[in-house]
Short mmCIF file of C-alpha atoms in Angstrom, two decimals:
data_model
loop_
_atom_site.label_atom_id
_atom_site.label_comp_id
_atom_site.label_asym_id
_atom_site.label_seq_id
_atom_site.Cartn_x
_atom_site.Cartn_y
_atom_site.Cartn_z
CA UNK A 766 0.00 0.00 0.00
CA UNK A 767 1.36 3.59 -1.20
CA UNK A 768 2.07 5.67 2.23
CA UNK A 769 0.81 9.34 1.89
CA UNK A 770 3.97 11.52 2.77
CA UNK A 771 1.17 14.52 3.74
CA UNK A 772 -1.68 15.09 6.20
CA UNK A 773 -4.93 14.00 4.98
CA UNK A 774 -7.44 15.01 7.54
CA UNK A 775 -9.15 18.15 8.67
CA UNK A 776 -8.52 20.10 12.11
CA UNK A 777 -11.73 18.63 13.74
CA UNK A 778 -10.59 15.27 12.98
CA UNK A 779 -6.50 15.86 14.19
CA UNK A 780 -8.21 17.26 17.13
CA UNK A 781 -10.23 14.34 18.03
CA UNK A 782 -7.04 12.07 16.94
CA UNK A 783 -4.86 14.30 19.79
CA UNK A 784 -7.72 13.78 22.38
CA UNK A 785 -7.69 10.20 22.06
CA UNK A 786 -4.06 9.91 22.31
CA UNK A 787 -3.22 9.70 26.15
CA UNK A 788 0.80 9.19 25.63
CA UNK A 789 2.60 12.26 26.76
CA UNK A 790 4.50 14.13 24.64
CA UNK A 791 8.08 16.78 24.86
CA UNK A 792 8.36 19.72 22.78
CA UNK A 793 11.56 19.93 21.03
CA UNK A 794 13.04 22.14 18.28
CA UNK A 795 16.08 22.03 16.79
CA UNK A 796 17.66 23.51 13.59
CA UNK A 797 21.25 23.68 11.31
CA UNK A 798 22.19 25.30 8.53
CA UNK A 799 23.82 22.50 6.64
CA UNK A 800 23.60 21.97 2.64
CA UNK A 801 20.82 19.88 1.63
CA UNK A 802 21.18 19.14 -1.81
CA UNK A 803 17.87 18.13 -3.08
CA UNK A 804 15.46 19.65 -0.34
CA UNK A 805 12.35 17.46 -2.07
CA UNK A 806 13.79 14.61 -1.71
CA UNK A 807 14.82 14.84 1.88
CA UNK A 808 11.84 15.92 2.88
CA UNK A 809 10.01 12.35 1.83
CA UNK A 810 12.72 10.93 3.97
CA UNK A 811 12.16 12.37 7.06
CA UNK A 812 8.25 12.78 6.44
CA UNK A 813 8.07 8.81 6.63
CA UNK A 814 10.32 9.03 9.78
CA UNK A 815 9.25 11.04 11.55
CA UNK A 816 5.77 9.98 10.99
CA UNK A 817 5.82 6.62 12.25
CA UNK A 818 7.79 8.53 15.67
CA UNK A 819 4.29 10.00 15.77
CA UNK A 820 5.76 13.61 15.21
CA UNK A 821 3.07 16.95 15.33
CA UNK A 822 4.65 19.76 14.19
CA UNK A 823 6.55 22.29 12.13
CA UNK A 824 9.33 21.64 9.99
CA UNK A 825 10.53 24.31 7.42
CA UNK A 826 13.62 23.19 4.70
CA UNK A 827 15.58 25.30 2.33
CA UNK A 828 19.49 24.21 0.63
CA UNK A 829 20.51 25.91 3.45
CA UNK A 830 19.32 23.82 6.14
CA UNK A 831 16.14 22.64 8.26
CA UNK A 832 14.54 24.61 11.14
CA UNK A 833 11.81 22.31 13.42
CA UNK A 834 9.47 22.87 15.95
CA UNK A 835 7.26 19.59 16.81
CA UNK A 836 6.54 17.67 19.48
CA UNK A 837 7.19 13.26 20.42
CA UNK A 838 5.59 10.92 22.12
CA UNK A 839 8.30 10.97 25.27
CA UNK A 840 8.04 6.96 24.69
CA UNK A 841 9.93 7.69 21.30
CA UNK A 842 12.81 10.28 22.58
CA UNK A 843 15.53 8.16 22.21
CA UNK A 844 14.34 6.39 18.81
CA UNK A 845 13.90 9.82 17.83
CA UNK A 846 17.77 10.46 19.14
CA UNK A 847 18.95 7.50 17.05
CA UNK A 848 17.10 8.31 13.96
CA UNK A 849 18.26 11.71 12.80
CA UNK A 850 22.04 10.33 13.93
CA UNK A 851 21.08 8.19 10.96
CA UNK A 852 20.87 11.00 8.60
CA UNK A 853 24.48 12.65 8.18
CA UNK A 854 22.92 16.38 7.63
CA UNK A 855 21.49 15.72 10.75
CA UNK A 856 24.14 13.77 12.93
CA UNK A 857 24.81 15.17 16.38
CA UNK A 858 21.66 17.74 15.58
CA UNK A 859 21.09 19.37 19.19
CA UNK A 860 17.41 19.31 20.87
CA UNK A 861 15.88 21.96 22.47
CA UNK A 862 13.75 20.56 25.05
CA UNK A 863 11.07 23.23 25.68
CA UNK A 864 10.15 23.83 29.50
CA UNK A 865 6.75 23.19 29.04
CA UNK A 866 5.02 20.11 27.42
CA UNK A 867 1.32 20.06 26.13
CA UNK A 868 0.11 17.69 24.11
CA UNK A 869 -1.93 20.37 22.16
CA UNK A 870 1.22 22.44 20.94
CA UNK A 871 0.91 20.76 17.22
CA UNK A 872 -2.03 18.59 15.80
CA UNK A 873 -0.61 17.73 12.44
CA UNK A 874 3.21 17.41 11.20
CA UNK A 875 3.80 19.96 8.30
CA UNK A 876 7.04 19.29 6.47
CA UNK A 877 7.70 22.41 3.83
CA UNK A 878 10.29 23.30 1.50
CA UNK A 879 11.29 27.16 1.23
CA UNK A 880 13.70 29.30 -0.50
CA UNK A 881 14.93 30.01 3.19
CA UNK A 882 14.86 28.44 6.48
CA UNK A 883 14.17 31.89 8.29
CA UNK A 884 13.30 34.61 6.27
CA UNK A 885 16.37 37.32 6.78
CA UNK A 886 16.70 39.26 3.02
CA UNK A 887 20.31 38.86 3.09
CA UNK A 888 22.39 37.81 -0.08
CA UNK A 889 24.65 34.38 1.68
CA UNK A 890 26.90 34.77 -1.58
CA UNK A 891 28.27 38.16 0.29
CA UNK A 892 29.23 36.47 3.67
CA UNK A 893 30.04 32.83 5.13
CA UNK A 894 27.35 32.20 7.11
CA UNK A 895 28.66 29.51 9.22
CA UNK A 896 31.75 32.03 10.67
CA UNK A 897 29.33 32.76 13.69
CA UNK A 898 29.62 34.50 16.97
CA UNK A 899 31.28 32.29 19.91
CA UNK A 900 28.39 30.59 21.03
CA UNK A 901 27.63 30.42 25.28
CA UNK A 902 26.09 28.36 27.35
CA UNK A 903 23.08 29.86 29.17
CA UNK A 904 25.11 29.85 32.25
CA UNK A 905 27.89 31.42 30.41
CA UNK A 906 25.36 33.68 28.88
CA UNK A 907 23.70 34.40 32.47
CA UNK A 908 27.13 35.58 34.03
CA UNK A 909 28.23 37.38 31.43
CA UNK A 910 25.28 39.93 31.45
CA UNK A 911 26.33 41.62 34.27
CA UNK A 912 29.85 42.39 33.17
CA UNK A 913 30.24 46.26 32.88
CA UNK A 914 29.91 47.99 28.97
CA UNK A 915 28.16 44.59 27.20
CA UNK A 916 25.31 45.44 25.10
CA UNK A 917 22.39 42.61 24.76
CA UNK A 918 20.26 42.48 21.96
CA UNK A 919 16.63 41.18 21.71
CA UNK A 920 17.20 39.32 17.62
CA UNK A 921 12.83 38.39 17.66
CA UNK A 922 9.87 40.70 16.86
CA UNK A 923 8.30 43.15 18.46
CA UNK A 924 5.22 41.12 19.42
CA UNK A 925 7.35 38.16 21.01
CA UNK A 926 9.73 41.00 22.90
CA UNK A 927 6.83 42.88 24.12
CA UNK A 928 5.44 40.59 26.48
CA UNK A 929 9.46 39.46 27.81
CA UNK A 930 13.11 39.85 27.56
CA UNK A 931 16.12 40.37 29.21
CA UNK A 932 16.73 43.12 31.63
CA UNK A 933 18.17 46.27 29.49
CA UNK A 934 18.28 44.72 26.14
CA UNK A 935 18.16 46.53 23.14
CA UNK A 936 14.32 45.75 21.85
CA UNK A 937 14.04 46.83 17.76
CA UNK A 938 10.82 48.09 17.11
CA UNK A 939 10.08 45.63 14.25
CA UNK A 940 7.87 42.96 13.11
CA UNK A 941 10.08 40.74 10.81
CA UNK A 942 13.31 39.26 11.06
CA UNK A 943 14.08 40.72 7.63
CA UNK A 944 13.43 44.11 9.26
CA UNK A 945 15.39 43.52 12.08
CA UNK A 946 19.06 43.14 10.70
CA UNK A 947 19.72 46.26 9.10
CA UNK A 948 18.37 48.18 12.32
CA UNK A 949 20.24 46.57 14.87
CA UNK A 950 23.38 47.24 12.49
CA UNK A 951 22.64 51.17 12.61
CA UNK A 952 21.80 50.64 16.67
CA UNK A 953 25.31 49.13 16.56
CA UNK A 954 27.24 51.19 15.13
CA UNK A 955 28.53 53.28 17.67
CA UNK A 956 29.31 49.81 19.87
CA UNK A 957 31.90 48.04 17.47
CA UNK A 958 34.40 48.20 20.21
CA UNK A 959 31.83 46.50 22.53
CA UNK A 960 31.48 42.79 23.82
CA UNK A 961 27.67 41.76 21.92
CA UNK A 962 25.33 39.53 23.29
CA UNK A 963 22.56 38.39 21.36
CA UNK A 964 19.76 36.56 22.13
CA UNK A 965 16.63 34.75 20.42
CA UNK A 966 13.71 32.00 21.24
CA UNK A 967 16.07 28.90 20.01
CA UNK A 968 19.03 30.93 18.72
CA UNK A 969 18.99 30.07 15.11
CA UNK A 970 18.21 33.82 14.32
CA UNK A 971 21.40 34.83 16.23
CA UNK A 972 22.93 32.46 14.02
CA UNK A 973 22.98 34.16 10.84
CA UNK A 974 22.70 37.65 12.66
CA UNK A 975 26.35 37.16 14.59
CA UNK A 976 28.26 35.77 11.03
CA UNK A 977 26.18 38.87 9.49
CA UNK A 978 27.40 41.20 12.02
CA UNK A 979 31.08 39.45 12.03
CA UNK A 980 30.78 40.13 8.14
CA UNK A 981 30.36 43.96 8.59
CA UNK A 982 33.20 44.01 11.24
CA UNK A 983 32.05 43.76 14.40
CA UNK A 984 35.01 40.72 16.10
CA UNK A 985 33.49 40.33 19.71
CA UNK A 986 30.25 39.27 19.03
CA UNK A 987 28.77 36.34 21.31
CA UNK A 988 25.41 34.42 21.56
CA UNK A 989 23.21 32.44 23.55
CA UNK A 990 23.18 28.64 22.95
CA UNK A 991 19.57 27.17 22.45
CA UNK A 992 18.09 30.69 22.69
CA UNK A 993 15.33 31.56 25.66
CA UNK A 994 13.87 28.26 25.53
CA UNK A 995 17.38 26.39 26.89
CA UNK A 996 17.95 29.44 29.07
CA UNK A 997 14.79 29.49 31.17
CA UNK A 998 15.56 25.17 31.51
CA UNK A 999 18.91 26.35 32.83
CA UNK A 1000 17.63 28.43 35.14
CA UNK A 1001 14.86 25.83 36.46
CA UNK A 1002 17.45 23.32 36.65
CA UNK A 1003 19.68 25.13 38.76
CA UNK A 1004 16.93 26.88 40.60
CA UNK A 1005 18.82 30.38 39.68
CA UNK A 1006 16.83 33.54 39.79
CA UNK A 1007 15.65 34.21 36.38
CA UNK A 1008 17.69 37.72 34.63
CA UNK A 1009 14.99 36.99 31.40
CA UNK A 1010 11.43 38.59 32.57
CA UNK A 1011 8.24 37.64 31.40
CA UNK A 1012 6.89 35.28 28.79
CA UNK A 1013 8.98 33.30 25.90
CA UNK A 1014 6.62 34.06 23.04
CA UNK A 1015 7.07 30.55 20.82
CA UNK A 1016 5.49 29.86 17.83
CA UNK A 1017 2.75 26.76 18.16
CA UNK A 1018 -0.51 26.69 19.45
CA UNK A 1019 0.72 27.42 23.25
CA UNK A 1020 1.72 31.36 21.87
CA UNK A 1021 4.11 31.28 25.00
CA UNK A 1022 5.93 29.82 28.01
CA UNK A 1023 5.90 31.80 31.31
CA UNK A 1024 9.86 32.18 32.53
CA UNK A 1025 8.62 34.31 35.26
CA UNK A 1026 5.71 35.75 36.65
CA UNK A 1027 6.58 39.39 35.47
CA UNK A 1028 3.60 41.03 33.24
CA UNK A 1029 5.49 43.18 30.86
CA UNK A 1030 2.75 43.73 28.68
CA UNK A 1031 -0.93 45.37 28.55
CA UNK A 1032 -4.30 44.03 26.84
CA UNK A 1033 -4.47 46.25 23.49
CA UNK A 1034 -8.53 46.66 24.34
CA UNK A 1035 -8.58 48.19 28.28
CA UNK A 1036 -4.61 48.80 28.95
CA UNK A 1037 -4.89 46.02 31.72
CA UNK A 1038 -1.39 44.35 32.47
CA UNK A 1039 -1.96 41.36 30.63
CA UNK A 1040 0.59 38.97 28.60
CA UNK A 1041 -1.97 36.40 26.16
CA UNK A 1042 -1.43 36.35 23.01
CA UNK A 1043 -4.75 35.52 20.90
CA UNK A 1044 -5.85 35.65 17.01
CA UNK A 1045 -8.65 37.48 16.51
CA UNK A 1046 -11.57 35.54 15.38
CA UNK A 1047 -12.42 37.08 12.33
CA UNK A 1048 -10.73 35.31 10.06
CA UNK A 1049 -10.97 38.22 7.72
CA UNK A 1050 -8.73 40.04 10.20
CA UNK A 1051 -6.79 37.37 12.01
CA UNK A 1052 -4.25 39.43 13.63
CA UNK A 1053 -2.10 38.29 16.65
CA UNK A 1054 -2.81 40.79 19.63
CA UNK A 1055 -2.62 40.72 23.37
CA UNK A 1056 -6.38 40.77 24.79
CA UNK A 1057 -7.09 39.96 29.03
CA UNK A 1058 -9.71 37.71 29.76
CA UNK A 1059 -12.76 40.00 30.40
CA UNK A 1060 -12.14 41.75 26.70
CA UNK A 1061 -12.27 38.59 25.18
CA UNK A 1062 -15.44 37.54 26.64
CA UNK A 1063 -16.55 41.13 25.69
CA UNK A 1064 -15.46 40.61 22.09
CA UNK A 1065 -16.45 37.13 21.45
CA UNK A 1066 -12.52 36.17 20.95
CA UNK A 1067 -12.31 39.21 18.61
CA UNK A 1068 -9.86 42.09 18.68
CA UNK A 1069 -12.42 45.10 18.54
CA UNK A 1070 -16.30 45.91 18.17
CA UNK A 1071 -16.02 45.88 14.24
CA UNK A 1072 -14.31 42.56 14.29
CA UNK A 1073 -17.02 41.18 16.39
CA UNK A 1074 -19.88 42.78 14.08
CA UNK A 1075 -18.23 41.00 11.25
CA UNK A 1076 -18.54 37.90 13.03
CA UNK A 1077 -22.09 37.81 13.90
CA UNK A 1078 -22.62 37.92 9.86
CA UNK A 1079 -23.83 35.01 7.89
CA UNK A 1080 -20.73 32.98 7.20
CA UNK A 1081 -21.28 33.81 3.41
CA UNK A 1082 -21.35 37.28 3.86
CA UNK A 1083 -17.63 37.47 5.71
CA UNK A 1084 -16.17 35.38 3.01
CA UNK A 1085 -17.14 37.77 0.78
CA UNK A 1086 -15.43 40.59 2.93
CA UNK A 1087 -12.14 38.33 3.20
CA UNK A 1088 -12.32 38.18 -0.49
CA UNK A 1089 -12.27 41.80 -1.12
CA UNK A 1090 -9.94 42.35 1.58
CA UNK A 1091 -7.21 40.11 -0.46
CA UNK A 1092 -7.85 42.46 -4.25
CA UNK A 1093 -6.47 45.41 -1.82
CA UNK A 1094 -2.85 45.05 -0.02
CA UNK A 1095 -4.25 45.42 3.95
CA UNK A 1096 -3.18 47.82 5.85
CA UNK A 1097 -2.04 48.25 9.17
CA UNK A 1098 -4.61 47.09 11.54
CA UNK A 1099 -6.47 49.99 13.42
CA UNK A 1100 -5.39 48.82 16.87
CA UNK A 1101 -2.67 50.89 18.28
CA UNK A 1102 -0.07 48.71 20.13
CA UNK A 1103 0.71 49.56 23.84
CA UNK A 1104 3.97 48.20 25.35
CA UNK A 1105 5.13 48.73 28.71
CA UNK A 1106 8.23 47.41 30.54
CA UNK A 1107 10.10 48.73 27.34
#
């Protein structure tokens, strides 16, 4: 019988499939930029794998490399362990073990090939992108923020940085990664001289960021092995107090992991101090936001009054407004974002 190297069933169905299956599961990631000479191809390959490891999540490839986010049955960690040492682009690969675990972080595994394993604009042919910054452990990472003159800087989005980060970090104002680098190079300008720190949720951002940075002269450039998510398991581990604040905005259903109990954030409705990330319900608006509780009940999940209007339509009638909404290119959305804790 032919095996089907996709998903073939809808959300209500994965969902029901998830609920039935009582096994507990660990949310890894992991990532390398290694070359990957027919992308395709290797994606089959580790489809079927990982498949029959019963695998949920997100898995991006490019000729560059691979970039995952998914979560295992904990049963199948160590098959899991010996089967991408099986595969020599993925030998040795290091897991990120998140510091939470739910079962409902991924309901399907989605395996995609891209032009790019994180979107960053930059030509590679101009720069070797594997002459990185020294990498340091997140006890390394957690001394060496309070030496005198560094400068730390936040490599994620605005939306993830908003609701936590570390203490005095440099926080760019942007909402893609593709944004990002040529900002913090103008921020860091006047710091070449300086010891750099940077930072991200599993650190492959600060991967090509430090050889991009190393590439337009900047020697003393460091950065934080495993990102956040191996930081804040550090810190657990050795029962430290936490010098990251806030949430760890990731990017699966769970929209976050708590590091600490600091609220850096407010809901964009009331101003309350509130760190939830939601998507607004409309699906002609979908837009990621931070909402409390109360406004949510308020809003029927949705991110303002005309959102929730739209809603109460006939379902006919607000595919019809998506479908004019995607002839014109949609502008910025009409809520204003509020960030404290800046």
């Amino acid at each position: 019988m032919k095996k089907f190297l996709y998903n073939r069933f809808d959300k209500e169905t994965l969902l029901k499939k998830i609920a039935k299956d009582t096994r507990e599961r660990r949310v890894i990631s992991f990532y390398r930029y290694v070359k990957i000479q027919s992308p395709k191809d290797f994606r089959d390959l580790i489809y079927d794998r990982f498949e029959d490891l019963g695998i949920l999540g997100r898995i991006y490839l490019a000729e560059e490399g691979i970039n995952a986010q998914f979560s295992i049955p904990i049963e199948n960690y160590d098959l899991l362990r010996n089967t991408v040492d099986e595969i020599p682009e993925l030998k040795g690969i290091y897991f990120n073990d998140a510091v939470e675990d739910k079962k409902e972080s991924f309901i399907k595994l989605a395996i995609k090939v891209r032009k790019k394993i994180v979107a960053d604009g930059l030509n590679d042919t101009e720069f070797d992108p594997s002459d990185v910054g020294t990498h340091l452990t997140p006890f390394e990472f957690h001394k060496t923020l309070d030496e005198p003159g560094v400068i730390v800087v936040d490599l994620r989005n605005n939306y993830e940085s908003e609701v936590g980060h570390f203490k005095n970090a440099i926080l760019p104002d942007v909402g893609t990664f593709r944004e990002e680098l040529p900002l913090v190079e103008e921020i860091l300008e006047e710091h070449k001289d300086k010891k750099i720190l940077l930072y991200c949720t599993g650190g492959i951002r600060c991967e090509k960021a430090s050889a991009y940075l190393k590439y337009k002269g900047y020697q003393n450039v460091h950065q934080l092995l495993g990102g956040i998510i191996n930081y804040a398991k550090m810190i657990k581990d050795k029962g430290l107090e936490s010098k990251f604040k806030g949430k760890n905005f990731v990017f699966d259903d769970r929209l976050g992991e708590r590091v600490t109990e600091d609220v850096l954030s407010v809901c964009y409705t009331c101003g309350k101090q509130e760190d939830t990330h939601t998507n607004c319900a409309n699906l002609g608006c979908h837009v990621l936001y931070i909402q409390c509780k109360e406004c949510s009940e308020k809003l029927s999940n949705c991110c303002s009054i005309e959102c929730k209007e739209t809603l109460a339509l006939p379902i006919e009638d607000q595919k019809t407004q998506r479908k004019e909404l995607r002839k014109i290119k949609y502008p910025t959305h009409h809520l204003t974002r509020k960030l404290v804790g800046r």
